[in-house]
PDB file of C-alpha atoms in Angstrom:
ATOM      1  CA  MET A   1       7.212 167.436 -63.708  1.00 63.00           C
ATOM      2  CA  THR A   2       4.669 165.353 -61.792  1.00 74.00           C
ATOM      3  CA  ILE A   3       3.727 162.085 -63.501  1.00 89.00           C
ATOM      4  CA  PHE A   4       0.314 160.598 -62.761  1.00 93.00           C
ATOM      5  CA  ASP A   5       0.169 156.837 -63.158  1.00 95.00           C
ATOM      6  CA  TRP A   6      -0.691 153.697 -61.196  1.00 97.00           C
ATOM      7  CA  CYS A   7       1.561 152.453 -58.396  1.00 97.00           C
ATOM      8  CA  ARG A   8       3.124 149.068 -59.220  1.00 97.00           C
ATOM      9  CA  HIS A   9       3.003 148.005 -55.566  1.00 98.00           C
ATOM     10  CA  CYS A  10      -0.454 149.130 -54.381  1.00 97.00           C
ATOM     11  CA  GLY A  11      -2.298 149.746 -57.660  1.00 97.00           C
ATOM     12  CA  ASP A  12      -3.618 153.204 -56.729  1.00 97.00           C
ATOM     13  CA  HIS A  13      -3.651 156.003 -59.296  1.00 96.00           C
ATOM     14  CA  GLY A  14      -1.971 159.282 -58.448  1.00 96.00           C
ATOM     15  CA  PRO A  15       1.324 161.200 -58.578  1.00 96.00           C
ATOM     16  CA  MET A  16       4.373 158.934 -58.821  1.00 96.00           C
ATOM     17  CA  THR A  17       7.779 159.398 -57.216  1.00 95.00           C
ATOM     18  CA  GLU A  18      11.109 158.557 -58.840  1.00 92.00           C
ATOM     19  CA  GLU A  19      12.309 155.237 -57.417  1.00 93.00           C
ATOM     20  CA  HIS A  20      15.998 154.328 -57.697  1.00 95.00           C
ATOM     21  CA  LEU A  21      16.387 150.962 -59.442  1.00 95.00           C
ATOM     22  CA  PRO A  22      18.597 149.347 -58.358  1.00 96.00           C
ATOM     23  CA  PRO A  23      18.616 151.044 -54.929  1.00 96.00           C
ATOM     24  CA  ARG A  24      20.791 154.105 -54.475  1.00 94.00           C
ATOM     25  CA  VAL A  25      22.663 152.374 -51.643  1.00 96.00           C
ATOM     26  CA  ALA A  26      23.623 149.611 -54.117  1.00 95.00           C
ATOM     27  CA  GLY A  27      25.805 151.958 -56.155  1.00 92.00           C
ATOM     28  CA  ASN A  28      23.075 153.547 -58.289  1.00 94.00           C
ATOM     29  CA  GLN A  29      24.170 157.156 -57.773  1.00 92.00           C
ATOM     30  CA  SER A  30      26.139 158.007 -60.931  1.00 89.00           C
ATOM     31  CA  PRO A  31      24.931 159.564 -64.210  1.00 87.00           C
ATOM     32  CA  VAL A  32      23.148 157.045 -66.454  1.00 84.00           C
ATOM     33  CA  THR A  33      21.842 157.353 -70.017  1.00 80.00           C
ATOM     34  CA  MET A  34      19.214 154.973 -71.348  1.00 76.00           C
ATOM     35  CA  TYR A  35      19.277 154.293 -75.086  1.00 71.00           C
ATOM     36  CA  ASN A  36      17.015 152.709 -77.666  1.00 69.00           C
ATOM     37  CA  GLU A  37      18.573 150.925 -80.646  1.00 65.00           C
ATOM     38  CA  GLN A  38      16.789 150.657 -83.979  1.00 66.00           C
ATOM     39  CA  ASN A  39      18.383 149.586 -87.252  1.00 67.00           C
ATOM     40  CA  GLY A  40      21.861 150.076 -85.823  1.00 63.00           C
ATOM     41  CA  ALA A  41      21.228 153.640 -84.620  1.00 67.00           C
ATOM     42  CA  LEU A  42      21.059 154.737 -81.008  1.00 68.00           C
ATOM     43  CA  THR A  43      18.619 157.315 -79.700  1.00 72.00           C
ATOM     44  CA  VAL A  44      18.632 158.646 -76.146  1.00 74.00           C
ATOM     45  CA  LEU A  45      15.525 157.715 -74.194  1.00 72.00           C
ATOM     46  CA  ARG A  46      16.406 159.490 -70.970  1.00 78.00           C
ATOM     47  CA  SER A  47      19.421 160.690 -68.989  1.00 86.00           C
ATOM     48  CA  PHE A  48      19.779 160.548 -65.206  1.00 88.00           C
ATOM     49  CA  GLU A  49      22.188 162.751 -63.273  1.00 89.00           C
ATOM     50  CA  ARG A  50      22.123 160.854 -59.963  1.00 91.00           C
ATOM     51  CA  GLY A  51      21.405 157.249 -60.830  1.00 93.00           C
ATOM     52  CA  HIS A  52      18.693 155.440 -62.769  1.00 94.00           C
ATOM     53  CA  THR A  53      15.157 156.046 -61.527  1.00 94.00           C
ATOM     54  CA  ILE A  54      11.681 155.113 -62.688  1.00 93.00           C
ATOM     55  CA  PRO A  55       8.387 156.894 -61.807  1.00 95.00           C
ATOM     56  CA  SER A  56       6.427 153.774 -60.879  1.00 95.00           C
ATOM     57  CA  LEU A  57       5.657 154.000 -57.151  1.00 97.00           C
ATOM     58  CA  CYS A  58       3.531 156.308 -55.044  1.00 97.00           C
ATOM     59  CA  ARG A  59       5.345 158.131 -52.266  1.00 95.00           C
ATOM     60  CA  ALA A  60       3.993 155.865 -49.523  1.00 96.00           C
ATOM     61  CA  ASP A  61       5.223 152.680 -51.227  1.00 96.00           C
ATOM     62  CA  ASN A  62       8.545 154.209 -52.225  1.00 95.00           C
ATOM     63  CA  ASN A  63       9.176 155.112 -48.575  1.00 95.00           C
ATOM     64  CA  ASN A  64       7.815 151.772 -47.346  1.00 95.00           C
ATOM     65  CA  ALA A  65      10.690 149.788 -48.859  1.00 95.00           C
ATOM     66  CA  SER A  66      13.246 151.883 -46.981  1.00 95.00           C
ATOM     67  CA  HIS A  67      11.280 151.673 -43.716  1.00 96.00           C
ATOM     68  CA  ARG A  68      11.376 147.871 -44.014  1.00 97.00           C
ATOM     69  CA  GLY A  69      15.129 147.861 -44.750  1.00 97.00           C
ATOM     70  CA  LEU A  70      14.793 146.189 -48.152  1.00 98.00           C
ATOM     71  CA  PRO A  71      17.243 148.347 -50.185  1.00 97.00           C
ATOM     72  CA  GLU A  72      19.902 148.101 -47.481  1.00 97.00           C
ATOM     73  CA  ALA A  73      19.556 144.301 -47.283  1.00 98.00           C
ATOM     74  CA  TYR A  74      19.865 144.063 -51.077  1.00 98.00           C
ATOM     75  CA  ALA A  75      22.958 146.316 -51.032  1.00 98.00           C
ATOM     76  CA  LEU A  76      24.674 144.131 -48.410  1.00 97.00           C
ATOM     77  CA  TRP A  77      23.874 140.999 -50.430  1.00 98.00           C
ATOM     78  CA  ARG A  78      25.226 142.654 -53.570  1.00 98.00           C
ATOM     79  CA  ASP A  79      28.428 143.807 -51.845  1.00 97.00           C
ATOM     80  CA  ASP A  80      28.929 140.348 -50.376  1.00 98.00           C
ATOM     81  CA  SER A  81      28.421 138.693 -53.773  1.00 98.00           C
ATOM     82  CA  ILE A  82      30.851 141.148 -55.406  1.00 97.00           C
ATOM     83  CA  GLY A  83      33.399 140.261 -52.721  1.00 97.00           C
ATOM     84  CA  HIS A  84      33.104 136.578 -53.646  1.00 97.00           C
ATOM     85  CA  LEU A  85      33.334 137.437 -57.351  1.00 97.00           C
ATOM     86  CA  LYS A  86      36.500 139.492 -56.812  1.00 97.00           C
ATOM     87  CA  GLU A  87      38.092 136.631 -54.883  1.00 96.00           C
ATOM     88  CA  ALA A  88      37.133 134.154 -57.597  1.00 97.00           C
ATOM     89  CA  ALA A  89      38.353 136.514 -60.345  1.00 97.00           C
ATOM     90  CA  ALA A  90      41.748 136.907 -58.635  1.00 97.00           C
ATOM     91  CA  ALA A  91      42.092 133.112 -58.374  1.00 96.00           C
ATOM     92  CA  PHE A  92      40.985 132.722 -61.996  1.00 96.00           C
ATOM     93  CA  HIS A  93      43.626 135.250 -63.106  1.00 96.00           C
ATOM     94  CA  GLN A  94      46.294 133.512 -61.034  1.00 96.00           C
ATOM     95  CA  VAL A  95      45.557 130.125 -62.593  1.00 95.00           C
ATOM     96  CA  SER A  96      44.780 131.115 -66.187  1.00 95.00           C
ATOM     97  CA  GLY A  97      46.670 134.373 -66.702  1.00 96.00           C
ATOM     98  CA  ARG A  98      43.535 135.857 -68.250  1.00 96.00           C
ATOM     99  CA  ALA A  99      41.994 139.188 -67.235  1.00 96.00           C
ATOM    100  CA  PRO A 100      39.947 138.922 -64.019  1.00 95.00           C
ATOM    101  CA  ASN A 101      36.770 140.114 -65.753  1.00 94.00           C
ATOM    102  CA  ASP A 102      37.046 137.157 -68.138  1.00 96.00           C
ATOM    103  CA  LEU A 103      35.555 135.191 -65.253  1.00 96.00           C
ATOM    104  CA  PHE A 104      32.171 136.181 -66.708  1.00 96.00           C
ATOM    105  CA  SER A 105      33.044 134.295 -69.914  1.00 95.00           C
ATOM    106  CA  ILE A 106      33.989 130.914 -68.467  1.00 94.00           C
ATOM    107  CA  THR A 107      31.818 127.819 -68.742  1.00 94.00           C
ATOM    108  CA  ALA A 108      31.770 124.429 -67.059  1.00 94.00           C
ATOM    109  CA  ARG A 109      33.542 121.457 -68.625  1.00 90.00           C
ATOM    110  CA  ASP A 110      30.269 120.189 -70.047  1.00 91.00           C
ATOM    111  CA  GLY A 111      29.664 123.539 -71.759  1.00 90.00           C
ATOM    112  CA  GLY A 112      27.021 124.654 -69.281  1.00 93.00           C
ATOM    113  CA  ALA A 113      27.195 127.509 -66.803  1.00 96.00           C
ATOM    114  CA  PHE A 114      30.062 127.595 -64.300  1.00 97.00           C
ATOM    115  CA  MET A 115      28.706 127.412 -60.759  1.00 97.00           C
ATOM    116  CA  LEU A 116      30.311 129.775 -58.254  1.00 97.00           C
ATOM    117  CA  PRO A 117      29.935 128.627 -54.629  1.00 97.00           C
ATOM    118  CA  MET A 118      29.778 131.218 -51.867  1.00 96.00           C
ATOM    119  CA  GLU A 119      28.823 131.571 -48.237  1.00 96.00           C
ATOM    120  CA  HIS A 120      26.841 134.738 -47.744  1.00 96.00           C
ATOM    121  CA  GLY A 121      28.035 137.103 -45.049  1.00 96.00           C
ATOM    122  CA  THR A 122      31.741 136.216 -45.316  1.00 95.00           C
ATOM    123  CA  ARG A 123      33.039 138.760 -47.870  1.00 95.00           C
ATOM    124  CA  LEU A 124      31.998 142.067 -46.357  1.00 94.00           C
ATOM    125  CA  GLY A 125      35.353 143.126 -44.941  1.00 86.00           C
ATOM    126  CA  SER A 126      34.729 141.665 -41.495  1.00 83.00           C
ATOM    127  CA  GLU A 127      36.494 138.899 -39.607  1.00 84.00           C
ATOM    128  CA  HIS A 128      33.090 137.651 -38.531  1.00 87.00           C
ATOM    129  CA  ILE A 129      30.075 136.558 -40.527  1.00 92.00           C
ATOM    130  CA  THR A 130      27.693 139.440 -41.214  1.00 94.00           C
ATOM    131  CA  ASN A 131      24.032 138.555 -40.891  1.00 94.00           C
ATOM    132  CA  LEU A 132      22.058 138.951 -44.109  1.00 97.00           C
ATOM    133  CA  ASN A 133      18.269 138.839 -44.283  1.00 97.00           C
ATOM    134  CA  PRO A 134      17.034 136.619 -47.135  1.00 98.00           C
ATOM    135  CA  GLY A 135      13.396 137.632 -46.581  1.00 98.00           C
ATOM    136  CA  LYS A 136      14.318 141.280 -47.169  1.00 98.00           C
ATOM    137  CA  ILE A 137      16.584 140.500 -50.126  1.00 98.00           C
ATOM    138  CA  VAL A 138      14.024 138.439 -52.032  1.00 98.00           C
ATOM    139  CA  ARG A 139      11.266 140.983 -51.431  1.00 98.00           C
ATOM    140  CA  GLN A 140      13.501 143.711 -52.838  1.00 98.00           C
ATOM    141  CA  LEU A 141      14.086 141.530 -55.923  1.00 98.00           C
ATOM    142  CA  LEU A 142      10.359 140.974 -56.327  1.00 98.00           C
ATOM    143  CA  GLY A 143       9.582 144.648 -55.710  1.00 98.00           C
ATOM    144  CA  MET A 144      12.056 145.750 -58.391  1.00 97.00           C
ATOM    145  CA  MET A 145      10.572 143.299 -60.887  1.00 97.00           C
ATOM    146  CA  LEU A 146       7.072 144.626 -60.247  1.00 98.00           C
ATOM    147  CA  ALA A 147       8.235 148.254 -60.366  1.00 97.00           C
ATOM    148  CA  VAL A 148       9.473 148.091 -63.973  1.00 96.00           C
ATOM    149  CA  GLN A 149       6.266 146.653 -65.452  1.00 97.00           C
ATOM    150  CA  ASP A 150       4.483 148.594 -68.189  1.00 95.00           C
ATOM    151  CA  THR A 151       1.152 146.802 -67.789  1.00 95.00           C
ATOM    152  CA  ARG A 152      -1.068 145.758 -64.876  1.00 96.00           C
ATOM    153  CA  TYR A 153      -0.978 142.090 -65.899  1.00 96.00           C
ATOM    154  CA  LEU A 154       1.143 140.813 -63.001  1.00 97.00           C
ATOM    155  CA  PHE A 155      -0.570 143.099 -60.488  1.00 97.00           C
ATOM    156  CA  ASP A 156      -4.155 142.261 -61.488  1.00 97.00           C
ATOM    157  CA  ALA A 157      -3.895 138.623 -62.581  1.00 97.00           C
ATOM    158  CA  HIS A 158      -1.456 137.408 -59.924  1.00 97.00           C
ATOM    159  CA  PRO A 159      -2.119 139.228 -56.627  1.00 97.00           C
ATOM    160  CA  GLN A 160       0.043 136.741 -54.709  1.00 98.00           C
ATOM    161  CA  LEU A 161       3.091 138.579 -56.080  1.00 98.00           C
ATOM    162  CA  THR A 162       2.295 141.942 -54.498  1.00 98.00           C
ATOM    163  CA  ALA A 163       0.919 140.191 -51.404  1.00 98.00           C
ATOM    164  CA  ALA A 164       4.239 138.379 -50.891  1.00 98.00           C
ATOM    165  CA  TYR A 165       6.189 141.569 -51.491  1.00 98.00           C
ATOM    166  CA  ARG A 166       4.162 143.543 -48.959  1.00 97.00           C
ATOM    167  CA  SER A 167       4.145 140.811 -46.305  1.00 97.00           C
ATOM    168  CA  ASN A 168       6.668 140.783 -43.467  1.00 97.00           C
ATOM    169  CA  GLU A 169       5.820 137.159 -42.634  1.00 96.00           C
ATOM    170  CA  PRO A 170       6.485 133.880 -44.528  1.00 97.00           C
ATOM    171  CA  ALA A 171       4.866 133.972 -47.970  1.00 98.00           C
ATOM    172  CA  SER A 172       4.778 132.220 -51.337  1.00 98.00           C
ATOM    173  CA  ILE A 173       4.447 133.305 -54.968  1.00 98.00           C
ATOM    174  CA  GLU A 174       3.607 129.863 -56.386  1.00 97.00           C
ATOM    175  CA  PRO A 175       3.318 128.913 -59.185  1.00 97.00           C
ATOM    176  CA  PHE A 176       5.795 131.738 -59.903  1.00 98.00           C
ATOM    177  CA  ALA A 177       9.481 131.526 -59.025  1.00 98.00           C
ATOM    178  CA  LEU A 178      12.464 133.901 -58.724  1.00 98.00           C
ATOM    179  CA  HIS A 179      15.922 132.990 -60.029  1.00 98.00           C
ATOM    180  CA  VAL A 180      19.371 134.621 -59.941  1.00 98.00           C
ATOM    181  CA  ALA A 181      22.463 134.231 -62.119  1.00 98.00           C
ATOM    182  CA  LEU A 182      25.685 136.266 -62.174  1.00 98.00           C
ATOM    183  CA  ALA A 183      26.591 138.514 -65.109  1.00 97.00           C
ATOM    184  CA  ASP A 184      28.162 141.847 -66.017  1.00 95.00           C
ATOM    185  CA  ALA A 185      25.665 142.600 -68.768  1.00 92.00           C
ATOM    186  CA  GLY A 186      24.806 146.202 -67.903  1.00 89.00           C
ATOM    187  CA  LEU A 187      21.652 147.799 -66.517  1.00 90.00           C
ATOM    188  CA  CYS A 188      18.539 146.794 -68.450  1.00 89.00           C
ATOM    189  CA  TYR A 189      15.118 145.262 -67.910  1.00 91.00           C
ATOM    190  CA  PHE A 190      12.101 143.881 -69.721  1.00 89.00           C
ATOM    191  CA  ARG A 191       9.010 146.048 -69.151  1.00 89.00           C
ATOM    192  CA  ASP A 192       6.699 143.153 -70.018  1.00 90.00           C
ATOM    193  CA  GLY A 193       6.827 139.381 -70.181  1.00 89.00           C
ATOM    194  CA  ALA A 194       8.853 137.371 -72.694  1.00 87.00           C
ATOM    195  CA  VAL A 195       8.778 133.739 -73.759  1.00 86.00           C
ATOM    196  CA  SER A 196      11.770 131.438 -74.153  1.00 70.00           C
ATOM    197  CA  VAL A 197      11.152 128.465 -76.454  1.00 67.00           C
ATOM    198  CA  SER A 198      13.308 125.341 -76.419  1.00 56.00           C
ATOM    199  CA  VAL A 199      12.972 122.700 -79.148  1.00 54.00           C
ATOM    200  CA  SER A 200      13.907 119.154 -78.153  1.00 51.00           C
ATOM    201  CA  LEU A 201      16.300 117.292 -80.459  1.00 54.00           C
ATOM    202  CA  THR A 202      14.928 113.958 -79.275  1.00 54.00           C
ATOM    203  CA  GLY A 203      11.455 114.432 -80.694  1.00 54.00           C
ATOM    204  CA  GLN A 204       9.790 115.353 -77.398  1.00 58.00           C
ATOM    205  CA  GLY A 205       8.420 118.621 -78.747  1.00 59.00           C
ATOM    206  CA  ALA A 206       9.003 122.217 -77.709  1.00 66.00           C
ATOM    207  CA  THR A 207       8.794 123.753 -74.256  1.00 73.00           C
ATOM    208  CA  SER A 208       8.224 127.421 -73.462  1.00 85.00           C
ATOM    209  CA  ILE A 209       9.013 129.502 -70.384  1.00 89.00           C
ATOM    210  CA  GLU A 210       7.245 132.798 -69.683  1.00 94.00           C
ATOM    211  CA  PHE A 211       9.558 135.154 -67.823  1.00 95.00           C
ATOM    212  CA  TRP A 212      10.259 138.726 -66.749  1.00 96.00           C
ATOM    213  CA  ALA A 213      13.854 139.906 -66.252  1.00 96.00           C
ATOM    214  CA  VAL A 214      16.094 142.663 -64.921  1.00 95.00           C
ATOM    215  CA  SER A 215      19.864 142.956 -65.254  1.00 95.00           C
ATOM    216  CA  PHE A 216      21.418 144.887 -62.390  1.00 96.00           C
ATOM    217  CA  PRO A 217      25.100 143.846 -62.282  1.00 95.00           C
ATOM    218  CA  PRO A 218      26.326 141.546 -60.956  1.00 97.00           C
ATOM    219  CA  PHE A 219      22.898 139.881 -61.129  1.00 98.00           C
ATOM    220  CA  LEU A 220      20.503 138.652 -63.786  1.00 97.00           C
ATOM    221  CA  ILE A 221      17.156 138.260 -62.033  1.00 98.00           C
ATOM    222  CA  PHE A 222      14.233 136.308 -63.481  1.00 97.00           C
ATOM    223  CA  LEU A 223      10.610 136.006 -62.451  1.00 97.00           C
ATOM    224  CA  THR A 224       9.028 132.971 -64.116  1.00 96.00           C
ATOM    225  CA  SER A 225       5.458 131.687 -64.310  1.00 96.00           C
ATOM    226  CA  GLY A 226       6.670 128.188 -63.389  1.00 95.00           C
ATOM    227  CA  PRO A 227       9.641 126.556 -61.662  1.00 96.00           C
ATOM    228  CA  GLU A 228      12.083 126.744 -64.602  1.00 94.00           C
ATOM    229  CA  ALA A 229      14.244 129.701 -65.668  1.00 95.00           C
ATOM    230  CA  PRO A 230      15.117 130.608 -69.297  1.00 94.00           C
ATOM    231  CA  ILE A 231      18.831 130.089 -68.503  1.00 95.00           C
ATOM    232  CA  GLU A 232      20.730 128.233 -65.783  1.00 96.00           C
ATOM    233  CA  ALA A 233      19.995 130.143 -62.585  1.00 98.00           C
ATOM    234  CA  THR A 234      19.585 129.574 -58.842  1.00 98.00           C
ATOM    235  CA  ARG A 235      16.061 129.656 -57.480  1.00 98.00           C
ATOM    236  CA  VAL A 236      15.702 132.055 -54.535  1.00 98.00           C
ATOM    237  CA  ASP A 237      11.942 132.499 -54.007  1.00 98.00           C
ATOM    238  CA  GLU A 238      12.240 129.944 -51.178  1.00 97.00           C
ATOM    239  CA  TRP A 239      13.700 132.871 -49.198  1.00 98.00           C
ATOM    240  CA  LEU A 240      10.152 134.212 -48.939  1.00 98.00           C
ATOM    241  CA  ALA A 241       9.671 131.578 -46.222  1.00 97.00           C
ATOM    242  CA  TYR A 242      11.834 133.830 -44.023  1.00 97.00           C
ATOM    243  CA  PRO A 243      10.092 136.626 -42.100  1.00 96.00           C
ATOM    244  CA  LEU A 244      11.845 139.977 -42.407  1.00 95.00           C
ATOM    245  CA  SER A 245      13.283 139.745 -38.917  1.00 92.00           C
ATOM    246  CA  ARG A 246      15.297 136.531 -39.489  1.00 96.00           C
ATOM    247  CA  ALA A 247      18.837 136.234 -40.818  1.00 96.00           C
ATOM    248  CA  PHE A 248      20.151 133.408 -43.005  1.00 95.00           C
ATOM    249  CA  SER A 249      20.365 130.029 -41.335  1.00 92.00           C
ATOM    250  CA  LYS A 250      23.787 128.376 -41.432  1.00 89.00           C
ATOM    251  CA  ARG A 251      22.534 125.973 -44.107  1.00 88.00           C
ATOM    252  CA  ASP A 252      21.025 128.631 -46.369  1.00 91.00           C
ATOM    253  CA  ARG A 253      24.079 130.917 -46.201  1.00 95.00           C
ATOM    254  CA  LYS A 254      25.832 128.478 -48.518  1.00 96.00           C
ATOM    255  CA  VAL A 255      24.668 128.868 -52.107  1.00 97.00           C
ATOM    256  CA  ARG A 256      25.905 128.356 -55.672  1.00 97.00           C
ATOM    257  CA  TYR A 257      25.117 130.894 -58.390  1.00 98.00           C
ATOM    258  CA  PRO A 258      25.863 130.185 -62.060  1.00 98.00           C
ATOM    259  CA  ILE A 259      27.980 132.554 -64.110  1.00 98.00           C
ATOM    260  CA  ALA A 260      25.457 133.269 -66.882  1.00 97.00           C
ATOM    261  CA  ASN A 261      26.549 131.227 -69.900  1.00 96.00           C
ATOM    262  CA  ARG A 262      27.259 133.590 -72.798  1.00 94.00           C
ATOM    263  CA  GLY A 263      26.486 130.727 -75.151  1.00 92.00           C
ATOM    264  CA  GLU A 264      22.824 131.170 -74.197  1.00 93.00           C
ATOM    265  CA  LEU A 265      21.022 133.301 -76.795  1.00 90.00           C
ATOM    266  CA  LEU A 266      19.437 135.604 -74.204  1.00 91.00           C
ATOM    267  CA  VAL A 267      22.712 136.199 -72.345  1.00 93.00           C
ATOM    268  CA  SER A 268      24.637 136.715 -75.584  1.00 92.00           C
ATOM    269  CA  LYS A 269      22.110 139.349 -76.696  1.00 88.00           C
ATOM    270  CA  LEU A 270      22.433 141.266 -73.409  1.00 89.00           C
ATOM    271  CA  TYR A 271      26.220 141.398 -73.728  1.00 90.00           C
ATOM    272  CA  GLN A 272      26.031 142.330 -77.429  1.00 85.00           C
ATOM    273  CA  ASP A 273      23.705 145.226 -76.612  1.00 77.00           C
ATOM    274  CA  GLN A 274      26.095 146.409 -73.899  1.00 76.00           C
ATOM    275  CA  GLN A 275      29.029 146.264 -76.320  1.00 71.00           C
ATOM    276  CA  THR A 276      27.032 148.149 -78.960  1.00 68.00           C
ATOM    277  CA  LEU A 277      26.449 150.974 -76.488  1.00 60.00           C
ATOM    278  CA  LYS A 278      30.190 151.196 -75.711  1.00 62.00           C
ATOM    279  CA  VAL A 279      31.199 151.207 -79.369  1.00 55.00           C
ATOM    280  CA  MET A 280      28.595 153.839 -80.262  1.00 52.00           C
ATOM    281  CA  GLY A 281      29.382 156.139 -77.375  1.00 54.00           C
ATOM    282  CA  GLY A 282      27.152 154.858 -74.592  1.00 53.00           C
ATOM    283  CA  PRO A 283      28.208 154.370 -70.938  1.00 51.00           C
TER     284      PRO A 283
END
């Protein structure tokens, strides 16, 4: 069935194609069922035989991402990050005796998120460093965030977002920012903005953070309307300063991502929802 809608990347109205989110080359090829939970009961929203897709892009823009190499760059980054996580999980198991996947439950000594250091391009099964393209990776992150939106708010009110996504040269999304944390919280996303409110215990008042989010394991990805994220996360929108043709510099290959702290209300809710699906017969 052809779905007529507006393209989240160019804004034009017309027939939409089914875009794989996350990209098919990043492991999104297996059957997936999306559920909705209300009052403790699950209802099936949609089932996918060959990976999760969403009809949000016109054919030209769906093909454009592949022509620019964005999904492939994201898949390499994901595989590299998983390689670092597997190495860290094996070391964690060796030291603690706990299950390797319990790595996603650990916190720092101060109770905050545990920071996992890695050097991108070193855990892809090669004796040599594999070049990764941060400009392609961050544009894929931004493109996925835009693709899941239900409304035209980000597209119409903040054109710098789509402009940065579509550009092959250095760009900026200020005052917005993109952040990444590590989690195994299942595939889910917010189809509109949310607000995180923090109340100070020292009498300084409350602060709020407007954000949009997707969870595509092993990443939690946040787009925020300012420099702060709703949880501890590593800011990556600086990678937009890279043109598509450039690989990571030696300095920028080294990065630290936080293991999303399950003590955070948002993170805890994502994991609880995932567990609910498993208990009630979901994937």
